[in-house]
N, CA, C and O of each residue as an XYZ file, in Angstrom:
764
protein
N       9.399     -7.228     -3.705
C       9.030     -6.890     -2.318
C      10.114     -7.037     -1.492
O      10.796     -8.058     -1.574
N      10.405     -6.070     -0.617
C      11.504     -6.116      0.333
C      11.101     -6.185      1.676
O      11.961     -6.032      2.543
N       9.887     -6.400      2.001
C       9.513     -6.575      3.441
C       8.141     -7.257      3.539
O       7.314     -7.091      2.642
N       7.887     -8.011      4.596
C       6.686     -8.649      4.894
C       6.190     -8.141      6.353
O       6.957     -8.173      7.315
N       5.089     -7.753      6.436
C       4.515     -7.528      7.802
C       3.360     -8.354      8.152
O       2.462     -8.458      7.316
N       3.265     -8.941      9.252
C       2.173     -9.736      9.627
C       1.524     -9.185     10.823
O       2.232     -8.954     11.803
N       0.187     -8.932     10.867
C      -0.587     -8.518     11.853
C      -1.709     -9.440     12.060
O      -2.335     -9.925     11.118
N      -1.984     -9.701     13.398
C      -3.093    -10.600     13.672
C      -4.345     -9.685     13.459
O      -4.338     -8.456     13.527
N      -5.499    -10.545     13.172
C      -6.584     -9.776     12.955
C      -7.030     -8.867     14.006
O      -6.853     -9.211     15.175
N      -7.623     -7.677     13.723
C      -7.684     -6.630     14.752
C      -8.681     -7.036     15.950
O      -8.695     -6.347     16.970
N      -9.453     -8.077     15.826
C     -10.248     -8.551     16.856
C      -9.628     -9.293     17.876
O     -10.218     -9.500     18.936
N      -8.438     -9.733     17.645
C      -7.811    -10.725     18.736
C      -7.473    -10.072     19.948
O      -7.736    -10.732     20.953
N      -6.898     -8.816     20.154
C      -6.594     -8.257     21.376
C      -7.881     -8.262     22.280
O      -7.904     -8.687     23.435
N      -8.891     -7.758     21.632
C     -10.154     -7.752     22.578
C     -10.615     -9.084     22.926
O     -11.050     -9.274     24.062
N     -10.569    -10.066     22.045
C     -10.957    -11.446     22.348
C     -10.116    -11.913     23.598
O     -10.619    -12.362     24.628
N      -8.734    -11.742     23.362
C      -7.868    -12.235     24.443
C      -8.176    -11.469     25.849
O      -8.044    -12.086     26.906
N      -8.554    -10.226     25.832
C      -8.820     -9.564     27.086
C     -10.174     -9.983     27.557
O     -10.328     -9.985     28.778
N     -11.165    -10.332     26.822
C     -12.437    -10.791     27.329
C     -12.545    -12.148     27.511
O     -13.555    -12.565     28.078
N     -11.560    -13.047     27.080
C     -11.546    -14.554     27.232
C     -10.210    -14.899     27.821
O      -9.440    -15.597     27.162
N      -9.865    -14.451     29.052
C      -8.487    -14.916     29.570
C      -8.218    -16.311     29.594
O      -9.070    -17.069     30.059
N      -7.224    -16.713     29.188
C      -7.032    -18.269     29.265
C      -6.686    -18.760     30.735
O      -5.921    -18.186     31.510
N      -7.369    -19.887     30.964
C      -7.082    -20.621     32.209
C      -5.870    -21.391     31.885
O      -5.981    -22.521     31.409
N      -4.735    -20.865     32.108
C      -3.417    -21.478     31.695
C      -2.985    -22.624     32.810
O      -1.960    -23.287     32.652
N      -3.752    -22.778     33.813
C      -3.337    -23.627     34.881
C      -3.600    -25.124     34.601
O      -3.097    -25.960     35.351
N      -4.381    -25.506     33.532
C      -4.557    -26.838     33.161
C      -4.456    -27.012     31.741
O      -4.683    -26.018     31.052
N      -4.132    -28.183     31.128
C      -4.117    -28.447     29.780
C      -5.499    -28.239     29.164
O      -5.582    -27.741     28.042
N      -6.529    -28.579     29.814
C      -7.868    -28.472     29.271
C      -8.239    -27.007     29.267
O      -8.942    -26.623     28.333
N      -7.856    -26.129     30.199
C      -8.125    -24.660     30.237
C      -7.413    -24.054     28.955
O      -7.991    -23.277     28.195
N      -6.181    -24.457     28.796
C      -5.318    -23.873     27.736
C      -5.964    -24.380     26.312
O      -6.057    -23.593     25.370
N      -6.369    -25.636     26.221
C      -6.997    -25.951     24.918
C      -8.388    -25.286     24.755
O      -8.756    -24.882     23.652
N      -9.159    -25.175     25.870
C     -10.360    -24.468     25.813
C     -10.321    -23.122     25.261
O     -11.177    -22.713     24.477
N      -9.281    -22.395     25.686
C      -8.871    -21.048     25.067
C      -8.745    -21.083     23.631
O      -9.371    -20.316     22.900
N      -7.851    -22.064     23.170
C      -7.481    -22.125     21.913
C      -8.722    -22.509     20.945
O      -8.849    -22.033     19.817
N      -9.573    -23.384     21.500
C     -10.705    -23.773     20.776
C     -11.862    -22.599     20.760
O     -12.712    -22.599     19.870
N     -11.847    -21.746     21.643
C     -12.644    -20.624     21.510
C     -12.085    -19.592     20.568
O     -12.846    -18.957     19.839
N     -10.729    -19.392     20.554
C     -10.214    -18.449     19.508
C     -10.496    -19.171     18.153
O     -10.842    -18.452     17.216
N     -10.398    -20.347     17.974
C     -10.693    -21.031     16.648
C     -12.150    -20.716     16.359
O     -12.424    -20.212     15.270
N     -13.129    -20.975     17.263
C     -14.408    -20.738     16.956
C     -14.822    -19.270     16.567
O     -15.678    -19.007     15.724
N     -14.143    -18.401     17.251
C     -14.388    -16.942     16.922
C     -13.758    -16.726     15.475
O     -14.414    -16.109     14.635
N     -12.584    -17.191     15.193
C     -12.130    -17.005     13.888
C     -12.939    -17.651     12.754
O     -13.018    -17.122     11.645
N     -13.510    -18.761     13.052
C     -14.406    -19.443     12.062
C     -15.728    -18.607     12.043
O     -16.181    -18.402     10.917
N     -16.371    -18.129     13.026
C     -17.484    -17.404     13.052
C     -17.338    -15.945     12.319
O     -18.294    -15.366     11.803
N     -16.186    -15.511     12.345
C     -15.896    -14.188     11.756
C     -15.612    -14.472     10.217
O     -15.577    -13.562      9.389
N     -15.428    -15.713      9.928
C     -15.097    -16.011      8.494
C     -13.744    -15.423      8.121
O     -13.489    -15.041      6.979
N     -12.899    -15.368      9.128
C     -11.540    -14.732      8.936
C     -10.399    -15.572      8.418
O      -9.277    -15.097      8.244
N     -10.746    -16.976      8.146
C      -9.796    -17.841      7.737
C     -10.029    -19.256      8.121
O     -11.095    -19.567      8.651
N      -9.070    -20.164      7.881
C      -9.246    -21.598      7.986
C      -9.485    -21.893      9.517
O      -9.131    -21.113     10.401
N     -10.148    -23.150      9.752
C     -10.504    -23.481     11.225
C      -9.431    -23.974     12.142
O      -9.493    -25.037     12.760
N      -8.451    -23.127     12.183
C      -7.251    -23.538     13.049
C      -6.843    -22.313     13.930
O      -6.808    -21.156     13.511
N      -6.546    -22.699     15.177
C      -5.834    -21.724     16.102
C      -4.889    -22.504     16.941
O      -4.944    -23.727     17.070
N      -3.977    -21.688     17.530
C      -2.790    -22.225     18.294
C      -2.539    -21.074     19.367
O      -2.987    -19.933     19.260
N      -1.796    -21.520     20.362
C      -1.253    -20.457     21.348
C       0.064    -21.165     21.948
O       0.214    -22.386     22.004
N       0.929    -20.271     22.357
C       2.104    -20.731     23.168
C       1.879    -20.113     24.578
O       1.465    -18.977     24.811
N       2.223    -21.058     25.462
C       2.066    -20.755     26.933
C       3.338    -20.911     27.662
O       4.097    -21.813     27.310
N       3.639    -20.178     28.584
C       4.734    -20.258     29.574
C       4.244    -21.061     30.646
O       3.455    -20.560     31.447
N       4.623    -22.274     30.763
C       4.041    -23.317     31.776
C       4.359    -22.869     33.192
O       3.413    -22.649     33.949
N       5.581    -22.719     33.610
C       5.921    -22.319     35.092
C       5.054    -21.104     35.464
O       4.517    -21.065     36.571
N       4.904    -20.122     34.581
C       4.099    -18.961     35.004
C       2.615    -19.015     34.698
O       1.831    -18.098     34.941
N       2.312    -20.145     34.156
C       0.806    -20.387     33.766
C       0.236    -19.139     32.977
O      -0.786    -18.560     33.345
N       0.973    -18.764     31.861
C       0.804    -17.491     31.279
C       0.798    -17.663     29.796
O       1.639    -18.354     29.220
N      -0.255    -16.961     29.129
C      -0.208    -16.960     27.621
C       0.869    -16.058     27.158
O       1.061    -14.954     27.669
N       1.616    -16.571     26.121
C       2.702    -15.763     25.569
C       2.295    -15.303     24.213
O       2.626    -14.155     23.916
N       1.687    -15.947     23.412
C       1.151    -15.520     22.020
C       0.150    -16.417     21.414
O       0.117    -17.602     21.745
N      -0.646    -15.941     20.571
C      -1.650    -16.565     19.896
C      -1.315    -16.585     18.370
O      -0.545    -15.790     17.832
N      -2.003    -17.614     17.727
C      -1.901    -17.519     16.201
C      -3.251    -18.152     15.663
O      -3.794    -19.107     16.218
N      -3.720    -17.548     14.570
C      -4.797    -18.109     13.856
C      -4.412    -18.385     12.482
O      -3.388    -17.835     12.076
N      -5.093    -19.181     11.663
C      -4.715    -19.372     10.308
C      -4.943    -18.095      9.483
O      -6.039    -17.537      9.449
N      -3.920    -17.680      8.856
C      -3.886    -16.386      8.148
C      -3.616    -16.628      6.578
O      -3.342    -15.696      5.823
N      -3.713    -17.884      6.186
C      -3.445    -18.196      4.805
C      -4.312    -17.393      3.783
O      -3.837    -16.783      2.825
N      -5.596    -17.461      4.090
C      -6.480    -16.762      3.092
C      -6.291    -15.250      3.180
O      -6.093    -14.609      2.148
N      -6.341    -14.684      4.316
C      -6.263    -13.261      4.641
C      -4.918    -12.646      4.049
O      -4.943    -11.527      3.536
N      -3.840    -13.328      4.119
C      -2.629    -12.851      3.676
C      -2.033    -13.416      2.433
O      -0.908    -13.114      2.034
N      -2.913    -14.327      1.786
C      -2.586    -15.010      0.651
C      -1.078    -15.590      0.623
O      -0.282    -15.391     -0.295
N      -0.827    -16.346      1.797
C       0.557    -16.834      2.041
C       0.432    -18.359      2.739
O       0.001    -18.521      3.881
N       0.804    -19.263      2.011
C       0.650    -20.741      2.422
C       1.310    -21.102      3.652
O       1.009    -22.152      4.220
N       2.273    -20.241      4.158
C       3.023    -20.722      5.346
C       2.353    -20.198      6.630
O       2.797    -20.532      7.728
N       1.268    -19.363      6.504
C       0.742    -18.693      7.760
C      -0.365    -19.597      8.401
O      -1.522    -19.204      8.552
N       0.104    -20.898      8.784
C      -0.798    -21.711      9.485
C      -0.814    -21.175     10.948
O       0.041    -20.379     11.335
N      -1.815    -21.638     11.750
C      -2.109    -21.086     13.080
C      -0.709    -21.361     13.974
O      -0.263    -20.468     14.695
N      -0.155    -22.477     13.879
C       1.080    -22.915     14.710
C       2.153    -21.972     14.289
O       2.790    -21.363     15.149
N       2.396    -21.812     13.004
C       3.560    -21.012     12.566
C       3.332    -19.496     13.094
O       4.266    -18.841     13.558
N       2.180    -19.058     12.997
C       1.812    -17.706     13.458
C       2.042    -17.566     15.031
O       2.686    -16.631     15.507
N       1.490    -18.527     15.758
C       1.765    -18.481     17.134
C       3.254    -18.604     17.461
O       3.727    -17.867     18.327
N       4.019    -19.487     16.823
C       5.371    -19.561     17.098
C       6.210    -18.262     16.737
O       7.173    -17.909     17.419
N       5.743    -17.536     15.543
C       6.414    -16.398     15.213
C       6.224    -15.254     16.226
O       7.141    -14.509     16.571
N       4.964    -15.175     16.673
C       4.759    -14.110     17.684
C       5.345    -14.409     19.022
O       5.800    -13.492     19.706
N       5.356    -15.761     19.465
C       5.868    -16.115     20.704
C       7.437    -15.791     20.743
O       8.006    -15.292     21.714
N       8.064    -16.163     19.502
C       9.577    -15.861     19.513
C       9.826    -14.386     19.447
O      10.815    -13.939     20.028
N       9.017    -13.586     18.791
C       9.252    -12.170     18.859
C       9.001    -11.720     20.331
O       9.891    -11.047     20.850
N       7.958    -11.999     21.015
C       7.710    -11.545     22.290
C       8.719    -12.051     23.298
O       8.909    -11.340     24.284
N       9.353    -13.124     23.190
C      10.385    -13.554     24.010
C      11.863    -12.999     23.523
O      12.790    -12.878     24.324
N      11.963    -12.720     22.316
C      13.254    -12.117     21.874
C      14.216    -13.287     21.506
O      15.432    -13.099     21.540
N      13.711    -14.438     21.171
C      14.652    -15.595     20.763
C      13.947    -16.514     19.799
O      12.723    -16.472     19.679
N      14.643    -17.278     19.164
C      14.135    -18.301     18.189
C      13.984    -19.700     18.785
O      13.456    -20.592     18.121
N      14.415    -19.903     19.968
C      14.233    -21.225     20.686
C      13.432    -21.054     21.972
O      13.823    -20.400     22.939
N      12.375    -21.648     21.896
C      11.346    -21.461     23.023
C      11.930    -22.197     24.324
O      12.017    -21.596     25.395
N      12.301    -23.450     24.179
C      12.725    -24.143     25.297
C      11.773    -25.006     26.081
O      10.598    -24.939     25.720
N      12.050    -25.777     27.050
C      11.319    -26.692     27.570
C      10.087    -26.108     28.529
O       9.127    -26.807     28.856
N      10.237    -24.921     28.871
C       9.073    -24.350     29.770
C       7.909    -23.862     28.928
O       6.956    -23.317     29.484
N       7.940    -24.028     27.634
C       6.956    -23.500     26.802
C       6.125    -24.629     26.095
O       6.663    -25.688     25.772
N       4.840    -24.380     25.872
C       3.954    -25.313     25.246
C       3.199    -24.767     24.190
O       2.549    -23.733     24.346
N       3.238    -25.427     23.052
C       2.401    -25.095     21.884
C       1.084    -25.906     21.960
O       1.060    -27.136     22.010
N       0.050    -25.150     21.963
C      -1.370    -25.811     22.124
C      -1.985    -25.519     20.845
O      -1.966    -24.340     20.492
N      -2.525    -26.375     20.088
C      -3.111    -26.294     18.801
C      -4.389    -27.035     18.614
O      -4.561    -28.136     19.137
N      -5.285    -26.454     17.882
C      -6.647    -27.036     17.642
C      -6.506    -28.323     16.818
O      -7.468    -29.087     16.738
N      -5.435    -28.572     16.250
C      -5.402    -29.868     15.375
C      -3.869    -30.257     15.288
O      -3.007    -29.382     15.378
N      -3.583    -31.460     15.129
C      -2.333    -31.962     14.902
C      -1.557    -31.198     13.820
O      -2.146    -30.864     12.792
N      -0.272    -30.909     14.007
C       0.451    -30.233     13.024
C       0.490    -30.880     11.658
O       0.627    -32.096     11.523
N       0.362    -30.012     10.620
C       0.615    -30.658      9.240
C       2.114    -30.757      9.018
O       2.911    -30.338      9.857
N       2.477    -31.305      7.899
C       3.952    -31.552      7.595
C       4.770    -30.291      7.771
O       5.841    -30.365      8.375
N       4.356    -29.182      7.303
C       5.145    -27.872      7.328
C       5.272    -27.499      8.913
O       6.381    -27.289      9.404
N       4.175    -27.436      9.619
C       4.214    -27.148     11.058
C       5.033    -28.019     11.944
O       5.674    -27.649     12.927
N       4.918    -29.340     11.422
C       5.717    -30.393     12.211
C       7.187    -30.073     11.983
O       7.981    -30.211     12.914
N       7.597    -29.636     10.745
C       9.012    -29.307     10.587
C       9.441    -28.144     11.300
O      10.634    -28.069     11.595
N       8.686    -27.257     11.612
C       8.989    -25.965     12.266
C       9.134    -26.180     13.902
O       9.930    -25.560     14.607
N       8.201    -27.184     14.356
C       8.328    -27.286     15.852
C       9.596    -27.619     16.316
O       9.966    -26.981     17.302
N      10.427    -28.524     15.825
C      11.875    -28.805     16.480
C      12.686    -27.571     16.421
O      13.515    -27.417     17.318
N      12.567    -26.591     15.427
C      13.311    -25.432     15.388
C      13.009    -24.495     16.348
O      13.908    -23.817     16.844
N      11.651    -24.348     16.733
C      11.197    -23.489     17.765
C      11.369    -24.148     19.107
O      11.525    -23.461     20.117
N      11.345    -25.468     19.144
C      11.679    -26.294     20.343
C      10.903    -26.052     21.591
O      11.519    -25.948     22.651
N       9.686    -25.960     21.563
C       8.858    -26.031     22.762
C       9.064    -27.399     23.548
O       9.447    -28.449     23.031
N       8.766    -27.218     24.792
C       8.970    -28.566     25.571
C       7.774    -29.579     25.452
O       7.820    -30.766     25.774
N       6.674    -28.891     24.921
C       5.412    -29.795     24.753
C       4.509    -29.266     23.602
O       4.389    -28.058     23.395
N       3.946    -30.111     22.942
C       2.902    -29.881     21.926
C       1.629    -30.514     22.409
O       1.658    -31.686     22.785
N       0.519    -29.826     22.426
C      -0.809    -30.339     22.786
C      -1.711    -30.150     21.613
O      -1.791    -29.069     21.029
N      -2.445    -31.297     21.245
C      -3.296    -31.188     20.039
C      -4.596    -31.532     20.376
O      -4.757    -32.304     21.321
N      -5.646    -31.053     19.711
C      -7.104    -31.562     19.939
C      -7.385    -32.456     18.796
O      -7.223    -33.667     18.950
N      -7.799    -31.971     17.642
C      -8.193    -32.856     16.470
C      -6.947    -33.614     15.967
O      -5.815    -33.136     16.041
N      -7.212    -34.752     15.482
C      -6.081    -35.503     14.785
C      -5.896    -35.263     13.375
O      -6.761    -34.647     12.754
N      -4.828    -35.699     12.795
C      -4.594    -35.657     11.387
C      -5.698    -36.122     10.571
O      -6.125    -35.361      9.702
N      -6.233    -37.300     10.735
C      -7.434    -37.867     10.123
C      -8.699    -37.015     10.164
O      -9.536    -37.096      9.265
N      -8.838    -36.190     11.219
C     -10.017    -35.443     11.316
C      -9.882    -34.320     10.364
O     -10.832    -33.986      9.656
N      -8.735    -33.724     10.322
C      -8.480    -32.615      9.371
C      -8.598    -33.165      7.881
O      -9.308    -32.601      7.048
N      -7.968    -34.126      7.648
C      -8.041    -34.825      6.310
C      -9.536    -35.177      6.023
O      -9.970    -35.101      4.873
N     -10.264    -35.535      6.994
C     -11.656    -35.880      6.831
C     -12.513    -34.796      6.204
O     -13.535    -35.097      5.588
N     -12.116    -33.548      6.350
C     -12.942    -32.467      5.816
C     -12.244    -31.936      4.501
O     -12.685    -30.961      3.892
N     -11.252    -32.562      4.149
C     -10.709    -32.239      2.817
C      -9.294    -31.553      2.807
O      -8.738    -31.384      1.722
N      -8.700    -31.159      3.956
C      -7.459    -30.469      3.784
C      -6.257    -31.476      3.707
O      -6.273    -32.495      4.397
N      -5.267    -31.202      2.906
C      -4.101    -31.972      2.792
C      -2.988    -31.745      3.805
O      -2.376    -30.678      3.766
N      -2.702    -32.611      4.648
C      -1.791    -32.330      5.677
C      -0.332    -32.713      5.323
O       0.567    -32.685      6.164
N      -0.151    -33.064      4.057
C       1.277    -33.366      3.640
C       1.807    -34.699      4.206
O       1.123    -35.438      4.913
N       3.039    -34.941      3.851
C       3.714    -36.331      4.197
C       4.484    -35.998      5.522
O       5.316    -35.097      5.633
N       4.075    -36.872      6.524
C       4.542    -36.861      7.779
C       5.069    -38.110      8.213
O       4.491    -39.156      7.918
N       6.299    -38.091      9.008
C       6.752    -39.461      9.345
C       5.787    -40.112     10.372
O       5.156    -39.370     11.124
N       5.642    -41.425     10.441
C       4.822    -42.059     11.243
C       5.593    -42.951     12.164
O       6.432    -43.702     11.665
N       5.399    -42.946     13.443
C       4.515    -42.057     14.108
C       5.221    -40.613     14.281
O       6.321    -40.510     14.824
N       4.557    -39.591     13.816
C       5.143    -38.279     13.915
C       5.503    -37.798     15.482
O       6.441    -37.051     15.761
N       4.690    -38.301     16.319
C       4.935    -37.994     17.653
C       6.276    -38.521     18.272
O       6.881    -37.934     19.169
N       6.674    -39.710     17.683
C       7.852    -40.257     18.150
C       9.116    -39.453     17.599
O      10.170    -39.421     18.235
N       8.953    -38.845     16.450
C       9.825    -37.865     15.817
C      10.182    -36.704     16.784
O      11.335    -36.346     17.024
N       9.163    -36.211     17.260
C       9.202    -35.010     18.235
C       9.805    -35.509     19.610
O      10.614    -34.844     20.257
N       9.351    -36.689     19.968
C       9.795    -37.138     21.314
C      11.326    -37.439     21.276
O      12.029    -37.229     22.264
N      11.841    -37.956     20.062
C      13.324    -38.202     19.951
C      14.096    -36.817     20.056
O      15.316    -36.786     20.217
N      13.354    -35.732     19.960
C      14.027    -34.378     20.010
C      13.684    -33.735     21.422
O      13.905    -32.554     21.690
N      13.153    -34.598     22.238
C      12.775    -34.020     23.615
C      11.493    -33.166     23.712
O      11.327    -32.440     24.692
N      10.621    -33.233     22.762
C       9.421    -32.538     22.761
C       8.242    -33.560     22.957
O       7.936    -34.397     22.108
N       7.628    -33.404     24.141
C       6.478    -34.213     24.506
C       5.216    -33.863     23.720
O       4.927    -32.692     23.474
N       4.520    -34.831     23.356
C       3.218    -34.688     22.637
C       2.062    -35.207     23.408
O       2.091    -36.350     23.865
N       1.004    -34.390     23.578
C      -0.211    -34.838     24.099
C      -1.332    -34.704     23.067
O      -1.532    -33.596     22.570
N      -2.050    -35.718     22.724
C      -3.202    -35.661     21.840
C      -4.483    -35.825     22.457
O      -4.608    -36.175     23.631
N      -5.573    -35.543     21.575
C      -7.006    -35.788     21.957
C      -7.565    -34.868     23.047
O      -8.636    -35.158     23.579
N      -6.874    -33.757     23.405
C      -7.410    -32.798     24.405
C      -8.594    -32.101     23.814
O      -8.448    -31.277     22.911
N      -9.727    -32.407     24.291
C     -11.041    -31.818     23.772
C     -11.286    -32.033     22.347
O     -11.828    -31.180     21.643
N     -10.865    -33.243     21.892
C     -10.841    -33.633     20.461
C     -12.330    -33.449     19.864
O     -12.515    -32.839     18.811
N     -13.292    -33.976     20.556
C     -14.675    -33.873     20.024
C     -15.082    -32.464     19.771
O     -15.699    -32.183     18.744
N     -14.772    -31.577     20.643
C     -15.119    -30.220     20.275
C     -14.286    -29.605     19.054
O     -14.824    -28.791     18.304
N     -13.091    -29.972     18.889
C     -12.231    -29.487     17.735
C     -12.802    -30.108     16.424
O     -12.792    -29.464     15.375
N     -13.303    -31.382     16.506
C     -13.794    -32.066     15.360
C     -15.089    -31.353     14.883
O     -15.342    -31.164     13.693
N     -15.919    -30.959     15.958
C     -17.188    -30.302     15.674
C     -16.823    -28.953     15.033
O     -17.565    -28.542     14.140
N     -15.805    -28.257     15.382
C     -15.371    -26.937     14.689
C     -15.011    -27.166     13.320
O     -15.384    -26.414     12.419
N     -14.229    -28.278     13.118
C     -13.781    -28.589     11.683
C     -14.953    -28.786     10.860
O     -15.091    -28.149      9.816
N     -15.842    -29.663     11.280
C     -16.984    -30.090     10.540
C     -17.967    -28.973     10.271
O     -18.570    -28.901      9.201
N     -18.130    -28.058     11.304
C     -19.012    -26.874     11.104
C     -18.426    -25.999     10.013
O     -19.166    -25.537      9.144
N     -17.075    -25.746     10.028
C     -16.457    -24.960      9.009
C     -16.760    -25.584      7.628
O     -17.187    -24.877      6.715
N     -16.549    -26.854      7.481
C     -16.697    -27.324      6.126
C     -18.189    -27.318      5.737
O     -18.488    -27.061      4.571
N     -19.147    -27.590      6.655
C     -20.481    -27.534      6.384
C     -21.071    -26.095      5.898
O     -21.979    -25.950      5.079
N     -20.384    -25.093      6.556
C     -20.703    -23.638      6.171
C     -20.126    -23.181      4.942
O     -20.304    -22.032      4.538
N     -19.371    -24.119      4.268
C     -18.808    -23.673      2.946
C     -17.489    -22.991      3.080
O     -17.088    -22.292      2.149
N     -16.743    -23.148      4.229
C     -15.560    -22.502      4.298
C     -14.525    -23.129      3.339
O     -14.582    -24.306      2.984
N     -13.612    -22.290      2.964
C     -12.602    -22.674      1.801
C     -11.787    -23.790      2.364
O     -11.204    -23.685      3.443
N     -11.754    -24.826      1.644
C     -10.788    -26.003      1.912
C      -9.620    -25.917      0.802
O      -9.802    -26.337     -0.341
N      -8.446    -25.358      1.214
C      -7.467    -25.128      0.352
C      -6.283    -26.142      0.441
O      -6.077    -26.634      1.550
N      -5.565    -26.472     -0.494
C      -4.549    -27.445     -0.449
C      -3.405    -27.079     -1.327
O      -3.588    -26.172     -2.139
N      -2.295    -27.644     -1.269
C      -1.133    -27.256     -2.249
C      -1.621    -27.381     -3.698
O      -1.273    -26.528     -4.513
N      -2.398    -28.386     -4.053
C      -2.812    -28.524     -5.353
C      -4.297    -28.173     -5.576
O      -4.933    -28.554     -6.559
N      -4.778    -27.443     -4.617
C      -6.207    -26.971     -4.684
C      -6.394    -25.723     -5.370
O      -5.525    -25.323     -6.145
N      -7.493    -25.039     -5.150
C      -7.799    -23.805     -5.896
C      -6.853    -22.598     -5.487
O      -6.549    -22.487     -4.299
N      -6.415    -21.763     -6.345
C      -5.499    -20.792     -6.015
C      -6.275    -19.609     -5.471
O      -7.505    -19.645     -5.491
N      -5.656    -18.615     -5.009
C      -6.402    -17.335     -4.402
C      -6.952    -16.572     -5.567
O      -7.689    -15.614     -5.335
N      -6.657    -16.914     -6.823
C      -7.247    -16.170     -8.014
C      -8.483    -16.875     -8.437
O      -9.304    -16.250     -9.108
N      -8.698    -18.097     -8.116
C      -9.853    -18.835     -8.577
C     -11.176    -18.333     -8.099
O     -12.213    -18.901     -8.442
């Protein structure tokens, strides 16, 4: 294979048009991400994760991401990774900088945590915690503890537990509905 094309699910542009993000507050930004996650889960389009990148000075949405692992059969397409990919493309650079915030429905897994310093947003905001995601069976990988300090040492501020209860409800609902719980050592796409 000599190329890879990633497209967001076709329902996302209409969702974004019908659910404009209230980017003026951290709760508004997280509420948008959790609504995106809820829609993704209800459509059974993939894992129970969503993320978005916001331009803070302009109070503006830059890009969204949803978990595309199942749909694309690609382990790296976590919501944070997808949001960062599309934000970097939209901005035309690989370093977001301090004016940008990554808002995610759950704390980053080991892979996403590794990507965040490379993309270098000024802030990362999370709803559910690592233990909430692990609690429904996902493997989050090995992360330095405290992982927040690792980002802070690189100048990236972390805020956690923003609308955490709502995010945990989404995770539990996904698991209860029989959503696929995949892990590095779990079932393959062929199973």
